[in-house]
Short mmCIF file of C-alpha atoms and ligand atoms in Angstrom, two decimals:
data_model
loop_
_atom_site.label_atom_id
_atom_site.label_comp_id
_atom_site.label_asym_id
_atom_site.label_seq_id
_atom_site.Cartn_x
_atom_site.Cartn_y
_atom_site.Cartn_z
CA UNK A 1 25.22 1.08 7.96
CA UNK A 2 24.58 0.70 4.23
CA UNK A 3 27.43 0.52 1.90
CA UNK A 4 25.80 2.16 -1.12
CA UNK A 5 29.06 3.58 -2.32
CA UNK A 6 30.49 -0.06 -2.67
CA UNK A 7 27.11 -1.07 -4.32
CA UNK A 8 27.71 1.76 -6.75
CA UNK A 9 31.25 1.11 -7.36
CA UNK A 10 30.44 -2.40 -7.82
CA UNK A 11 27.83 -1.78 -10.31
CA UNK A 12 30.07 0.56 -12.20
CA UNK A 13 32.64 -2.14 -12.52
CA UNK A 14 29.97 -4.58 -13.42
CA UNK A 15 31.26 -6.91 -10.61
CA UNK A 16 28.06 -7.18 -8.97
CA UNK A 17 26.71 -10.54 -9.39
CA UNK A 18 22.95 -11.24 -9.84
CA UNK A 19 20.93 -12.53 -8.16
CA UNK A 20 22.75 -11.00 -5.37
CA UNK A 21 20.43 -12.52 -2.83
CA UNK A 22 21.98 -14.45 0.47
CA UNK A 23 18.48 -14.29 1.57
CA UNK A 24 15.17 -12.99 0.02
CA UNK A 25 13.49 -9.73 0.89
CA UNK A 26 10.80 -11.53 3.14
CA UNK A 27 13.31 -13.50 4.89
CA UNK A 28 15.74 -10.57 5.49
CA UNK A 29 12.70 -8.50 6.77
CA UNK A 30 11.27 -11.07 9.03
CA UNK A 31 15.05 -11.86 10.50
CA UNK A 32 15.49 -8.20 11.25
CA UNK A 33 12.17 -8.27 13.03
CA UNK A 34 9.43 -6.96 10.51
CA UNK A 35 6.28 -9.00 10.03
CA UNK A 36 6.51 -9.22 6.31
CA UNK A 37 8.02 -7.86 3.16
CA UNK A 38 5.30 -8.24 0.29
CA UNK A 39 4.04 -7.01 -2.81
CA UNK A 40 0.68 -5.80 -4.24
CA UNK A 41 -0.81 -7.67 -7.14
CA UNK A 42 -3.81 -7.69 -9.27
CA UNK A 43 -6.00 -10.24 -11.20
CA UNK A 44 -5.15 -9.78 -14.64
CA UNK A 45 -1.32 -10.66 -14.23
CA UNK A 46 -2.55 -14.08 -12.31
CA UNK A 47 -2.68 -15.79 -15.59
CA UNK A 48 1.09 -14.94 -16.39
CA UNK A 49 2.65 -18.22 -14.94
CA UNK A 50 6.35 -17.14 -14.61
CA UNK A 51 5.00 -13.77 -12.80
CA UNK A 52 2.82 -15.87 -10.43
CA UNK A 53 5.93 -18.48 -9.96
CA UNK A 54 7.85 -15.30 -8.52
CA UNK A 55 4.76 -13.89 -6.56
CA UNK A 56 4.56 -17.20 -4.75
CA UNK A 57 8.16 -17.09 -3.70
CA UNK A 58 7.88 -16.55 0.21
CA UNK A 59 11.63 -16.03 0.49
CA UNK A 60 10.68 -12.69 -1.03
CA UNK A 61 7.06 -12.06 -0.44
CA UNK A 62 5.47 -12.96 2.98
CA UNK A 63 2.57 -10.69 2.02
CA UNK A 64 0.24 -10.02 -0.69
CA UNK A 65 -1.96 -6.63 -1.01
CA UNK A 66 -5.13 -6.78 -3.19
CA UNK A 67 -4.45 -4.15 -5.94
CA UNK A 68 -7.79 -3.44 -7.19
CA UNK A 69 -10.19 -6.05 -6.79
CA UNK A 70 -11.50 -5.16 -3.04
CA UNK A 71 -12.36 -1.62 -4.13
CA UNK A 72 -15.88 -0.37 -4.04
CA UNK A 73 -16.43 -0.37 -7.70
CA UNK A 74 -15.26 -4.22 -7.79
CA UNK A 75 -17.21 -5.35 -4.70
CA UNK A 76 -20.39 -3.53 -4.88
CA UNK A 77 -20.86 -2.38 -8.46
CA UNK A 78 -24.58 -2.17 -7.97
CA UNK A 79 -26.28 -1.11 -4.82
CA UNK A 80 -26.18 -4.19 -2.18
CA UNK A 81 -25.18 -6.57 -4.92
CA UNK A 82 -21.56 -7.57 -3.96
CA UNK A 83 -19.00 -9.60 -6.05
CA UNK A 84 -16.24 -11.10 -4.55
CA UNK A 85 -14.86 -13.51 -7.03
CA UNK A 86 -11.72 -11.49 -8.06
CA UNK A 87 -10.78 -10.46 -4.59
CA UNK A 88 -11.17 -14.10 -3.49
CA UNK A 89 -8.86 -15.02 -6.12
CA UNK A 90 -5.99 -13.06 -4.62
CA UNK A 91 -6.78 -13.63 -1.14
CA UNK A 92 -6.96 -17.35 -1.95
CA UNK A 93 -3.71 -17.52 -3.77
CA UNK A 94 -1.83 -15.67 -0.69
CA UNK A 95 -3.46 -18.07 1.65
CA UNK A 96 -2.17 -21.08 -0.57
CA UNK A 97 1.25 -19.61 0.11
CA UNK A 98 0.88 -18.75 3.78
CA UNK A 99 1.28 -15.11 2.76
CA UNK A 100 -0.31 -12.30 4.91
CA UNK A 101 -2.81 -10.47 3.21
CA UNK A 102 -3.17 -6.44 3.31
CA UNK A 103 -7.02 -6.07 2.30
CA UNK A 104 -7.52 -2.68 0.32
CA UNK A 105 -9.51 -0.53 0.45
CA UNK A 106 -12.98 0.15 1.86
CA UNK A 107 -13.59 4.03 1.72
CA UNK A 108 -11.92 5.92 -0.99
CA UNK A 109 -12.81 8.97 -3.22
CA UNK A 110 -11.67 7.18 -6.38
CA UNK A 111 -12.79 4.09 -8.03
CA UNK A 112 -16.46 4.46 -6.64
CA UNK A 113 -19.30 3.27 -8.91
CA UNK A 114 -21.69 5.97 -10.11
CA UNK A 115 -24.52 4.97 -7.72
CA UNK A 116 -22.54 6.09 -4.84
CA UNK A 117 -21.10 9.16 -6.55
CA UNK A 118 -24.58 10.46 -7.97
CA UNK A 119 -26.97 9.34 -5.28
CA UNK A 120 -29.10 12.01 -3.85
CA UNK A 121 -28.11 11.05 -0.05
CA UNK A 122 -28.70 12.66 3.11
CA UNK A 123 -26.44 12.17 6.07
CA UNK A 124 -28.33 9.35 7.41
CA UNK A 125 -28.71 7.51 3.97
CA UNK A 126 -25.04 7.72 3.01
CA UNK A 127 -24.00 6.78 6.46
CA UNK A 128 -26.28 3.59 5.88
CA UNK A 129 -24.91 2.84 2.67
CA UNK A 130 -21.20 3.23 4.00
CA UNK A 131 -22.09 0.91 6.99
CA UNK A 132 -23.65 -1.51 4.77
CA UNK A 133 -20.61 -1.65 2.40
CA UNK A 134 -18.20 -1.97 5.11
CA UNK A 135 -19.98 -4.62 6.98
CA UNK A 136 -20.62 -6.91 3.92
CA UNK A 137 -17.03 -6.71 2.62
CA UNK A 138 -15.11 -7.05 5.92
CA UNK A 139 -17.61 -9.67 7.01
CA UNK A 140 -16.90 -11.56 3.75
CA UNK A 141 -13.05 -11.56 4.55
CA UNK A 142 -13.43 -11.98 8.24
CA UNK A 143 -10.36 -13.57 9.61
CA UNK A 144 -8.27 -13.49 6.27
CA UNK A 145 -7.15 -9.85 6.26
CA UNK A 146 -4.02 -9.07 8.51
CA UNK A 147 -4.84 -5.47 7.75
CA UNK A 148 -7.54 -3.49 6.37
CA UNK A 149 -6.86 -0.07 4.57
CA UNK A 150 -10.22 1.27 5.82
CA UNK A 151 -9.91 4.85 4.61
CA UNK A 152 -7.57 5.66 1.69
CA UNK A 153 -6.37 9.23 0.73
CA UNK A 154 -8.70 11.49 2.49
CA UNK A 155 -6.39 14.44 2.69
CA UNK A 156 -5.05 17.20 0.15
CA UNK A 157 -1.53 17.99 -0.01
CA UNK A 158 -2.18 21.12 2.40
CA UNK A 159 -3.74 19.09 5.03
CA UNK A 160 -7.24 20.03 4.46
CA UNK A 161 -9.88 17.02 4.05
CA UNK A 162 -10.03 15.97 0.46
CA UNK A 163 -13.53 16.64 -1.16
CA UNK A 164 -15.51 13.65 -1.68
CA UNK A 165 -19.03 12.36 -1.38
CA UNK A 166 -18.68 11.05 2.13
CA UNK A 167 -17.03 14.41 3.08
CA UNK A 168 -19.81 16.68 1.77
CA UNK A 169 -22.64 14.43 2.82
CA UNK A 170 -21.47 12.99 6.42
CA UNK A 171 -18.58 15.52 7.24
CA UNK A 172 -15.33 14.43 8.67
CA UNK A 173 -17.01 11.96 11.00
CA UNK A 174 -17.06 9.47 7.94
CA UNK A 175 -13.64 8.68 8.95
CA UNK A 176 -14.21 7.58 12.56
CA UNK A 177 -17.62 5.95 11.40
CA UNK A 178 -15.84 3.76 8.84
CA UNK A 179 -13.26 2.68 11.27
CA UNK A 180 -15.86 1.57 13.85
CA UNK A 181 -17.98 -0.19 11.33
CA UNK A 182 -14.92 -2.12 10.25
CA UNK A 183 -13.95 -2.93 13.70
CA UNK A 184 -17.44 -4.34 14.45
CA UNK A 185 -17.24 -6.57 11.31
CA UNK A 186 -13.70 -8.03 12.02
CA UNK A 187 -12.38 -7.14 15.44
CA UNK A 188 -9.05 -8.98 14.63
CA UNK A 189 -7.91 -7.15 11.38
CA UNK A 190 -5.58 -4.30 11.94
CA UNK A 191 -7.35 -1.19 10.60
CA UNK A 192 -5.37 1.16 8.67
CA UNK A 193 -5.51 4.78 7.22
CA UNK A 194 -3.57 4.83 4.21
CA UNK A 195 -2.17 7.88 2.13
CA UNK A 196 0.77 9.14 0.04
CA UNK A 197 3.20 12.05 0.45
CA UNK A 198 3.18 11.70 4.28
CA UNK A 199 6.83 10.76 4.11
CA UNK A 200 7.99 14.32 4.15
CA UNK A 201 6.28 15.57 7.25
CA UNK A 202 4.39 18.81 7.03
CA UNK A 203 0.77 19.80 6.66
CA UNK A 204 -0.40 16.54 5.11
CA UNK A 205 1.36 14.22 7.75
CA UNK A 206 0.12 16.63 10.61
CA UNK A 207 -3.22 16.17 9.26
CA UNK A 208 -3.01 12.32 9.19
CA UNK A 209 -1.73 12.53 12.78
CA UNK A 210 -4.93 14.55 13.41
CA UNK A 211 -7.05 11.77 11.63
CA UNK A 212 -5.60 9.17 14.05
CA UNK A 213 -6.31 11.29 17.01
CA UNK A 214 -9.86 12.07 15.86
CA UNK A 215 -10.52 8.37 15.18
CA UNK A 216 -9.19 7.62 18.85
CA UNK A 217 -10.97 10.49 20.36
CA UNK A 218 -14.41 9.14 18.78
CA UNK A 219 -13.79 6.02 20.75
CA UNK A 220 -13.14 3.75 17.38
CA UNK A 221 -10.30 1.48 16.45
CA UNK A 222 -7.37 2.37 14.55
CA UNK A 223 -4.32 0.24 14.48
CA UNK A 224 -1.94 1.52 11.88
CA UNK A 225 -0.90 4.18 9.29
CA UNK A 226 0.13 3.28 5.82
CA UNK A 227 2.74 5.13 4.06
CA UNK A 228 2.09 4.52 0.43
CA UNK A 229 5.63 5.72 -0.50
CA UNK A 230 5.18 6.49 -4.36
CA UNK A 231 8.24 8.54 -5.11
CA UNK A 232 10.36 9.88 -8.05
CA UNK A 233 14.09 8.63 -7.99
CA UNK A 234 16.09 10.93 -6.01
CA UNK A 235 13.23 12.39 -4.07
CA UNK A 236 13.10 9.99 -1.25
CA UNK A 237 13.93 11.46 2.40
CA UNK A 238 17.06 10.28 4.20
CA UNK A 239 16.25 7.46 6.51
CA UNK A 240 16.57 9.32 9.76
CA UNK A 241 14.03 12.21 8.66
CA UNK A 242 11.59 9.40 7.50
CA UNK A 243 12.21 7.49 10.74
CA UNK A 244 11.42 10.75 12.86
CA UNK A 245 7.88 11.00 10.87
CA UNK A 246 7.09 7.28 11.43
CA UNK A 247 7.94 7.65 15.04
CA UNK A 248 5.58 10.67 15.32
CA UNK A 249 2.84 8.27 14.37
CA UNK A 250 3.97 5.40 16.53
CA UNK A 251 4.10 7.84 19.45
CA UNK A 252 0.23 7.99 19.23
CA UNK A 253 0.12 4.21 19.81
CA UNK A 254 -0.54 3.06 16.22
CA UNK A 255 1.86 0.89 14.07
CA UNK A 256 3.11 2.23 10.58
CA UNK A 257 3.88 0.40 7.54
CA UNK A 258 5.36 1.17 3.85
CA UNK A 259 2.32 -0.10 1.99
CA UNK A 260 2.78 0.91 -1.96
CA UNK A 261 6.46 1.54 -2.34
CA UNK A 262 7.58 2.46 -5.96
CA UNK A 263 10.43 4.64 -7.02
CA UNK A 264 9.75 6.04 -10.73
CA UNK A 265 12.40 7.12 -13.22
CA UNK A 266 12.25 9.00 -16.13
CA UNK A 267 12.69 6.55 -19.20
CA UNK A 268 15.06 5.60 -20.49
CA UNK A 269 16.48 4.68 -17.05
CA UNK A 270 20.33 5.46 -16.90
CA UNK A 271 22.72 3.06 -15.10
CA UNK A 272 23.23 6.30 -12.51
CA UNK A 273 19.35 6.16 -11.98
CA UNK A 274 18.97 2.72 -11.20
CA UNK A 275 21.83 2.99 -8.57
CA UNK A 276 20.03 5.98 -7.06
CA UNK A 277 16.93 4.02 -6.99
CA UNK A 278 18.91 1.35 -5.06
CA UNK A 279 19.90 3.71 -2.60
CA UNK A 280 16.35 5.34 -2.32
CA UNK A 281 14.58 1.86 -1.64
CA UNK A 282 17.54 0.94 0.63
CA UNK A 283 16.77 4.21 2.78
CA UNK A 284 13.05 3.52 2.86
CA UNK A 285 13.73 -0.01 4.09
CA UNK A 286 16.40 1.25 6.59
CA UNK A 287 13.99 3.72 8.11
CA UNK A 288 11.05 1.16 8.65
CA UNK A 289 13.49 -1.34 10.01
CA UNK A 290 14.78 1.44 12.53
CA UNK A 291 11.44 2.39 13.94
CA UNK A 292 9.87 0.04 16.50
CA UNK A 293 6.38 -0.34 15.32
CA UNK A 294 6.91 -0.33 11.62
CA UNK A 295 5.67 -3.62 10.98
CA UNK A 296 6.21 -4.11 7.25
CA UNK A 297 7.08 -2.99 3.73
CA UNK A 298 5.11 -3.51 0.39
CA UNK A 299 5.89 -2.60 -3.03
CA UNK A 300 3.16 -1.80 -5.60
CA UNK A 301 3.47 -5.07 -7.64
CA UNK A 302 7.24 -6.41 -8.02
CA UNK A 303 7.86 -5.88 -11.59
CA UNK A 304 7.90 -3.37 -14.28
CA UNK A 305 5.80 -5.60 -16.40
CA UNK A 306 2.88 -4.64 -14.28
CA UNK A 307 3.45 -1.24 -12.64
CA UNK A 308 0.77 1.32 -12.77
CA UNK A 309 3.51 4.16 -13.25
CA UNK A 310 3.98 4.43 -17.01
CA UNK A 311 0.00 4.87 -17.18
CA UNK A 312 -0.21 7.45 -14.66
CA UNK A 313 3.16 9.34 -15.03
CA UNK A 314 3.83 9.53 -18.88
CA UNK A 315 7.44 9.34 -19.63
CA UNK A 316 8.30 7.56 -16.26
CA UNK A 317 8.60 3.78 -15.55
CA UNK A 318 11.32 1.50 -14.16
CA UNK A 319 9.95 1.96 -10.71
CA UNK A 320 10.22 -1.53 -9.28
CA UNK A 321 12.96 -3.89 -8.11
CA UNK A 322 12.46 -6.41 -10.96
CA UNK A 323 12.44 -5.30 -14.48
CA UNK A 324 9.88 -6.31 -17.21
CA UNK A 325 11.64 -9.47 -17.74
CA UNK A 326 11.31 -10.34 -13.97
CA UNK A 327 15.06 -9.92 -13.60
CA UNK A 328 16.22 -8.42 -10.42
CA UNK A 329 17.46 -4.74 -10.47
CA UNK A 330 20.07 -3.02 -8.39
CA UNK A 331 16.87 -1.70 -6.32
CA UNK A 332 16.49 -5.32 -5.09
CA UNK A 333 20.09 -5.27 -3.70
CA UNK A 334 19.33 -1.89 -2.20
CA UNK A 335 16.23 -3.28 -0.35
CA UNK A 336 18.07 -6.16 0.85
CA UNK A 337 20.74 -4.17 2.37
CA UNK A 338 18.18 -1.68 3.67
CA UNK A 339 16.57 -4.82 5.44
CA UNK A 340 19.82 -6.13 7.05
CA UNK A 341 20.17 -8.77 4.42
CA UNK A 342 23.45 -9.46 2.55
CA UNK A 343 23.99 -8.78 -1.00
CA UNK A 344 26.74 -10.55 -1.97
C1 NAG B 401 1.07 -20.27 -6.93
O1 NAG B 401 0.66 -20.37 -5.64
C2 NAG B 401 -0.89 -20.91 -5.43
C3 NAG B 401 -1.33 -21.11 -4.13
O2 NAG B 401 -0.29 -21.88 -3.52
C4 NAG B 401 -0.79 -22.14 -6.44
O3 NAG B 401 -2.35 -22.64 -6.44
C5 NAG B 401 -0.58 -21.99 -7.78
O4 NAG B 401 -0.37 -23.10 -8.56
C6 NAG B 401 0.97 -21.42 -7.91
N1 NAG B 401 1.43 -21.04 -9.14
C7 NAG B 401 2.55 -20.85 -9.53
C8 NAG B 401 2.77 -20.67 -11.03
O5 NAG B 401 3.48 -21.43 -8.84
C1 NAG B 402 -32.93 14.74 -3.03
O1 NAG B 402 -33.49 14.47 -1.77
C2 NAG B 402 -34.01 15.47 -1.32
C3 NAG B 402 -34.43 15.03 0.26
O2 NAG B 402 -34.13 13.84 0.48
C4 NAG B 402 -35.54 15.65 -2.08
O3 NAG B 402 -36.10 16.73 -1.61
C5 NAG B 402 -35.05 16.16 -3.51
O4 NAG B 402 -36.20 16.29 -4.34
C6 NAG B 402 -34.17 14.88 -4.08
N1 NAG B 402 -33.50 15.32 -5.47
C7 NAG B 402 -33.52 14.68 -6.59
C8 NAG B 402 -32.92 15.00 -7.74
O5 NAG B 402 -33.99 13.49 -6.37
C1 NAG B 403 -23.87 13.35 10.16
O1 NAG B 403 -24.40 12.72 11.23
C2 NAG B 403 -23.25 12.20 12.08
C3 NAG B 403 -23.98 11.39 13.00
O2 NAG B 403 -24.09 10.34 12.57
C4 NAG B 403 -22.91 13.65 12.80
O3 NAG B 403 -21.82 13.33 13.65
C5 NAG B 403 -22.59 14.73 11.64
O4 NAG B 403 -22.11 15.90 12.23
C6 NAG B 403 -23.71 14.78 10.70
N1 NAG B 403 -22.99 15.68 9.60
C7 NAG B 403 -23.65 16.81 9.18
C8 NAG B 403 -22.80 17.15 7.99
O5 NAG B 403 -24.39 17.31 9.32
#
C-alpha cells in the first residue's frame, strides 16, 4: 500500500530528502512488470542541453512519445509531400538511448493541414487520402514504433462520435479502415486508440469499448487503448475505480497504457496541492501496476518548463513531476511509490 500520509507528513516537516529516488521511474516500472515509464518530448526543446540530458536518463525514461512532429500537419503538409525530419530527430534520439518509441498520431481531427479539412472529398477520395497518409508515414517508421496511436480523440464527452472530416465523409468506418491500413504498413507495431476522459468510465469510456469491438468486428487489428490521463489536481479517480475501468478494456483482449499524464494545478501551486498531486500521480501509477495488461505509463513531457498546460488552461500549470528548473517535485516520489519503488 502507498504511504501518502507519511509522505505528506514528511513534506510538511521538511524532512523529505531530494532526490528521493532509490531507483528511477523506469527502473521501478520495469521491476514491477510494466514495459516502460516514459515521457513525451518535442523538437524545440531538444536544443536545451540540461533538458535533453535528463530526457536521456533511462533510469527514469525507457520510452519517448513524439509530441507533435508525427502529426498530419507536420508529416504531410501538402498532399503527398512528406516531411519526416523532425519526427526522425525524436525517434533517433530515443533509439540512441535504447528507449521505446510511442509514435503519435495518424488520424486526428486536430492539427490537420487545410488541404485535408477543406478538400471536396468523396468517400472514395478521402479514404484513398487517408490510406496514402497512413501507409507512407507508418512505412517510413516501420520497425521503429513500439506503439502507434492510430486514431486519436474520435469521441465526444457524451460518447457520440466527434465530428470531423473523416466521420462526415467516410462515416464511422474510417476508424477500422485506419487500423487496417496501419496494420498493413507495419504488422509489428502495437496499434492504439488514444483518448482523454476515459478514466472515469461512463458514456465516453463505453463508446471507446465500442470502438475496440467495432475494429475487432471489422476484422482489423487493434492492440491497445491509450488513457491520456490529463487531470486537474484532486480529480483523479481512486486507483481501484480506475483499475476497474482499465480491466473493462483488457477484458476485450487489448492492452492499455497511460499515455499523456499530467495533473494541473491552479497557480501559484501551494504545498498542499503539490502533495495532493503526488497522491494523484501515485494513484494513477498504482492502478496501472494493478492491472494485468496495463503495459506502460507516459507523462506529457516531464518538466513544467515545457508543459502544454499553461497555454491551454490559463491560470493552471505545475502539472508535471519536474519543476521549471528540472528539479523533482513531490509528484516524482508519488509516482515512484505508485510504481512500487522506494522513496527514501
Ligand atoms: C542524448 O542522447 C542522444 C542519443 O543517445 C545523444 O546523441 C545526445 O548527445 C544526448 N544528449 C545529452 C545532452 O546527453
Ligand atoms: C465537389 O465535388 C462534387 C462531386 O465530386 C462536384 O460535383 C462539385 O462541383 C465539387 N465542388 C467544388 C466546390 O469543387
Ligand atoms: C464509405 O465507404 C465505405 C466502404 O469503403 C463504407 O463502409 C461506408 O459506409 C461509406 N460511407 C458512407 C458515408 O457512405
